[in-house]
Amino acid sequence: LDPQTRQSIWNHLNELRSRKGVTIFMTTHYMDEAEYCDRIGIIDRGKIVALGTPDQLKAMVGGDVVTITSSKPEAAALEIKELLGVTPSRDDGTLRMEVSDGKAFVPRLVRELMAPVDTVTLRRPSLDDVFLKLTGRAIRDEEAGTRDQMKMMGRAWRRR
């Protein structure tokens, strides 16, 4: 949906829920949509791995999320672990860390790290962070890649 229509639908659903007192069950892969929900269940491989309010689930991440990019990510990851006692995870070309106090951690990170730091980002946890923490990845290793999916669709189309 385009952004305006999507917002209009959400406004309607929230108004319906408030006015009529109905319960709405929904399923989504968009974690920003799940923010509208009173209660969320995260399912991984067919099993519920977490259940709670958006704030309860975000509290599972613990503190703040700090991400950095570096032209030498291996060296930076090793230094962060040795100097700061935090083991960063790799997430799509960045080093990602969950820390209890990001405002205190970031200046120390920049001051003590010898490896080059290109960018630093500090933010509160999101539901995407919760999903990553609970499942270990954003995209399943066992899922077919885009190229494989296109091949399967082509085969199915030819069979018609």
Tab-separated table of C-alpha atoms in Angstrom:
chain	number	residue	atom	x	y	z
A	1	LEU	CA	0.000	0.000	0.000
A	2	ASP	CA	1.058	3.563	-0.484
A	3	PRO	CA	1.884	5.387	2.785
A	4	GLN	CA	-1.314	7.469	2.836
A	5	THR	CA	-3.602	4.462	2.349
A	6	ARG	CA	-1.663	2.427	4.886
A	7	GLN	CA	-2.021	5.204	7.484
A	8	SER	CA	-5.709	5.567	6.686
A	9	ILE	CA	-6.281	1.847	7.239
A	10	TRP	CA	-4.423	1.941	10.555
A	11	ASN	CA	-6.423	4.969	11.677
A	12	HIS	CA	-9.629	3.122	10.808
A	13	LEU	CA	-8.542	-0.040	12.650
A	14	ASN	CA	-7.524	1.909	15.759
A	15	GLU	CA	-10.795	3.851	15.732
A	16	LEU	CA	-12.783	0.625	15.296
A	17	ARG	CA	-10.905	-0.971	18.186
A	18	SER	CA	-11.517	2.026	20.463
A	19	ARG	CA	-15.132	2.699	19.484
A	20	LYS	CA	-16.405	-0.879	19.337
A	21	GLY	CA	-14.036	-2.518	21.828
A	22	VAL	CA	-13.169	-5.305	19.420
A	23	THR	CA	-10.063	-7.441	19.397
A	24	ILE	CA	-8.139	-7.464	16.144
A	25	PHE	CA	-5.800	-10.315	15.264
A	26	MET	CA	-3.215	-9.531	12.625
A	27	THR	CA	-0.104	-10.989	11.123
A	28	THR	CA	2.724	-8.946	9.651
A	29	HIS	CA	6.378	-9.114	8.749
A	30	TYR	CA	6.649	-5.341	9.241
A	31	MET	CA	7.715	-4.769	12.814
A	32	ASP	CA	6.800	-1.067	12.648
A	33	GLU	CA	3.177	-2.166	12.117
A	34	ALA	CA	3.408	-4.381	15.200
A	35	GLU	CA	4.056	-1.219	17.255
A	36	TYR	CA	0.297	-0.511	16.955
A	37	CYS	CA	-0.528	-3.744	18.774
A	38	ASP	CA	-1.279	-4.149	22.469
A	39	ARG	CA	0.287	-7.600	22.538
A	40	ILE	CA	2.743	-9.256	20.144
A	41	GLY	CA	3.765	-12.855	19.613
A	42	ILE	CA	7.008	-13.466	17.738
A	43	ILE	CA	7.037	-16.787	15.914
A	44	ASP	CA	10.218	-18.493	14.741
A	45	ARG	CA	10.092	-21.750	12.814
A	46	GLY	CA	6.487	-22.331	13.830
A	47	LYS	CA	6.977	-21.738	17.569
A	48	ILE	CA	6.135	-18.709	19.680
A	49	VAL	CA	9.487	-17.485	21.027
A	50	ALA	CA	8.223	-14.321	22.730
A	51	LEU	CA	4.930	-12.813	23.822
A	52	GLY	CA	4.292	-9.395	25.349
A	53	THR	CA	3.673	-5.703	24.794
A	54	PRO	CA	6.000	-3.812	22.444
A	55	ASP	CA	7.765	-2.222	25.453
A	56	GLN	CA	8.145	-5.566	27.238
A	57	LEU	CA	9.680	-7.119	24.148
A	58	LYS	CA	12.047	-4.194	23.581
A	59	ALA	CA	13.211	-4.480	27.197
A	60	MET	CA	14.520	-7.945	26.260
A	61	VAL	CA	17.201	-6.291	24.122
A	62	GLY	CA	18.494	-4.450	27.152
A	63	GLY	CA	19.578	-0.854	26.943
A	64	ASP	CA	20.706	0.807	23.743
A	65	VAL	CA	21.832	-0.357	20.327
A	66	VAL	CA	25.125	1.008	19.006
A	67	THR	CA	26.200	0.339	15.435
A	68	ILE	CA	29.431	1.319	13.751
A	69	THR	CA	30.958	0.969	10.342
A	70	SER	CA	34.688	0.650	9.865
A	71	SER	CA	37.013	0.099	6.936
A	72	LYS	CA	38.622	-2.581	9.147
A	73	PRO	CA	35.649	-4.349	10.756
A	74	GLU	CA	37.623	-7.423	11.908
A	75	ALA	CA	40.153	-5.284	13.769
A	76	ALA	CA	37.393	-3.087	15.211
A	77	ALA	CA	35.406	-6.102	16.438
A	78	LEU	CA	38.460	-7.584	18.137
A	79	GLU	CA	39.360	-4.278	19.821
A	80	ILE	CA	35.791	-3.699	21.006
A	81	LYS	CA	35.743	-7.130	22.592
A	82	GLU	CA	39.191	-6.780	24.203
A	83	LEU	CA	39.038	-3.119	25.271
A	84	LEU	CA	35.363	-2.632	26.049
A	85	GLY	CA	34.219	-6.139	26.970
A	86	VAL	CA	31.413	-6.179	24.398
A	87	THR	CA	31.156	-8.742	21.614
A	88	PRO	CA	29.727	-7.037	18.528
A	89	SER	CA	27.608	-8.946	16.037
A	90	ARG	CA	27.859	-8.366	12.320
A	91	ASP	CA	24.707	-7.059	10.730
A	92	ASP	CA	24.770	-6.224	7.026
A	93	GLY	CA	28.223	-4.622	6.938
A	94	THR	CA	28.038	-3.006	10.372
A	95	LEU	CA	29.130	-3.987	13.851
A	96	ARG	CA	26.165	-3.999	16.217
A	97	MET	CA	26.316	-3.912	20.016
A	98	GLU	CA	23.717	-3.945	22.748
A	99	VAL	CA	24.870	-1.892	25.717
A	100	SER	CA	23.177	-0.755	28.914
A	101	ASP	CA	24.158	2.935	28.613
A	102	GLY	CA	24.850	4.073	25.069
A	103	LYS	CA	25.520	7.701	26.066
A	104	ALA	CA	28.467	6.588	28.204
A	105	PHE	CA	29.611	3.810	25.843
A	106	VAL	CA	29.900	5.789	22.583
A	107	PRO	CA	32.469	8.384	23.751
A	108	ARG	CA	34.568	5.601	25.261
A	109	LEU	CA	34.282	3.589	22.039
A	110	VAL	CA	35.462	6.495	19.888
A	111	ARG	CA	38.225	7.463	22.311
A	112	GLU	CA	39.708	3.988	22.890
A	113	LEU	CA	39.309	2.282	19.521
A	114	MET	CA	42.421	2.359	17.330
A	115	ALA	CA	40.683	0.831	14.298
A	116	PRO	CA	39.068	3.414	12.022
A	117	VAL	CA	35.438	4.259	12.773
A	118	ASP	CA	33.523	5.683	9.814
A	119	THR	CA	30.064	6.047	11.373
A	120	VAL	CA	28.487	5.591	14.797
A	121	THR	CA	24.782	5.277	15.502
A	122	LEU	CA	23.100	5.169	18.911
A	123	ARG	CA	19.402	4.376	19.290
A	124	ARG	CA	16.799	2.756	21.483
A	125	PRO	CA	15.901	-0.845	20.622
A	126	SER	CA	13.208	-1.536	18.042
A	127	LEU	CA	11.023	-4.581	17.486
A	128	ASP	CA	13.372	-5.462	14.617
A	129	ASP	CA	16.165	-5.686	17.212
A	130	VAL	CA	13.994	-7.987	19.313
A	131	PHE	CA	13.376	-10.242	16.311
A	132	LEU	CA	17.102	-10.348	15.496
A	133	LYS	CA	17.990	-11.142	19.098
A	134	LEU	CA	15.455	-13.949	19.375
A	135	THR	CA	15.993	-15.557	15.984
A	136	GLY	CA	19.617	-14.681	15.344
A	137	ARG	CA	19.071	-13.331	11.843
A	138	ALA	CA	16.883	-11.127	9.709
A	139	ILE	CA	16.677	-13.487	6.731
A	140	ARG	CA	16.687	-17.244	7.068
A	141	ASP	CA	19.797	-19.021	5.832
A	142	GLU	CA	17.627	-21.844	4.526
A	143	GLU	CA	15.348	-19.557	2.510
A	144	ALA	CA	15.981	-19.410	-1.184
A	145	GLY	CA	17.801	-16.362	-2.444
A	146	THR	CA	16.167	-13.982	-4.919
A	147	ARG	CA	17.818	-15.665	-7.884
A	148	ASP	CA	16.623	-19.118	-6.748
A	149	GLN	CA	13.107	-17.786	-6.184
A	150	MET	CA	13.043	-16.311	-9.695
A	151	LYS	CA	14.156	-19.665	-11.148
A	152	MET	CA	11.369	-21.484	-9.290
A	153	MET	CA	8.786	-18.944	-10.488
A	154	GLY	CA	10.044	-19.340	-14.067
A	155	ARG	CA	9.714	-23.125	-13.882
A	156	ALA	CA	6.193	-22.847	-12.494
A	157	TRP	CA	5.234	-20.381	-15.241
A	158	ARG	CA	6.541	-22.699	-18.003
A	159	ARG	CA	4.501	-25.616	-16.642
A	160	ARG	CA	1.222	-23.779	-17.316
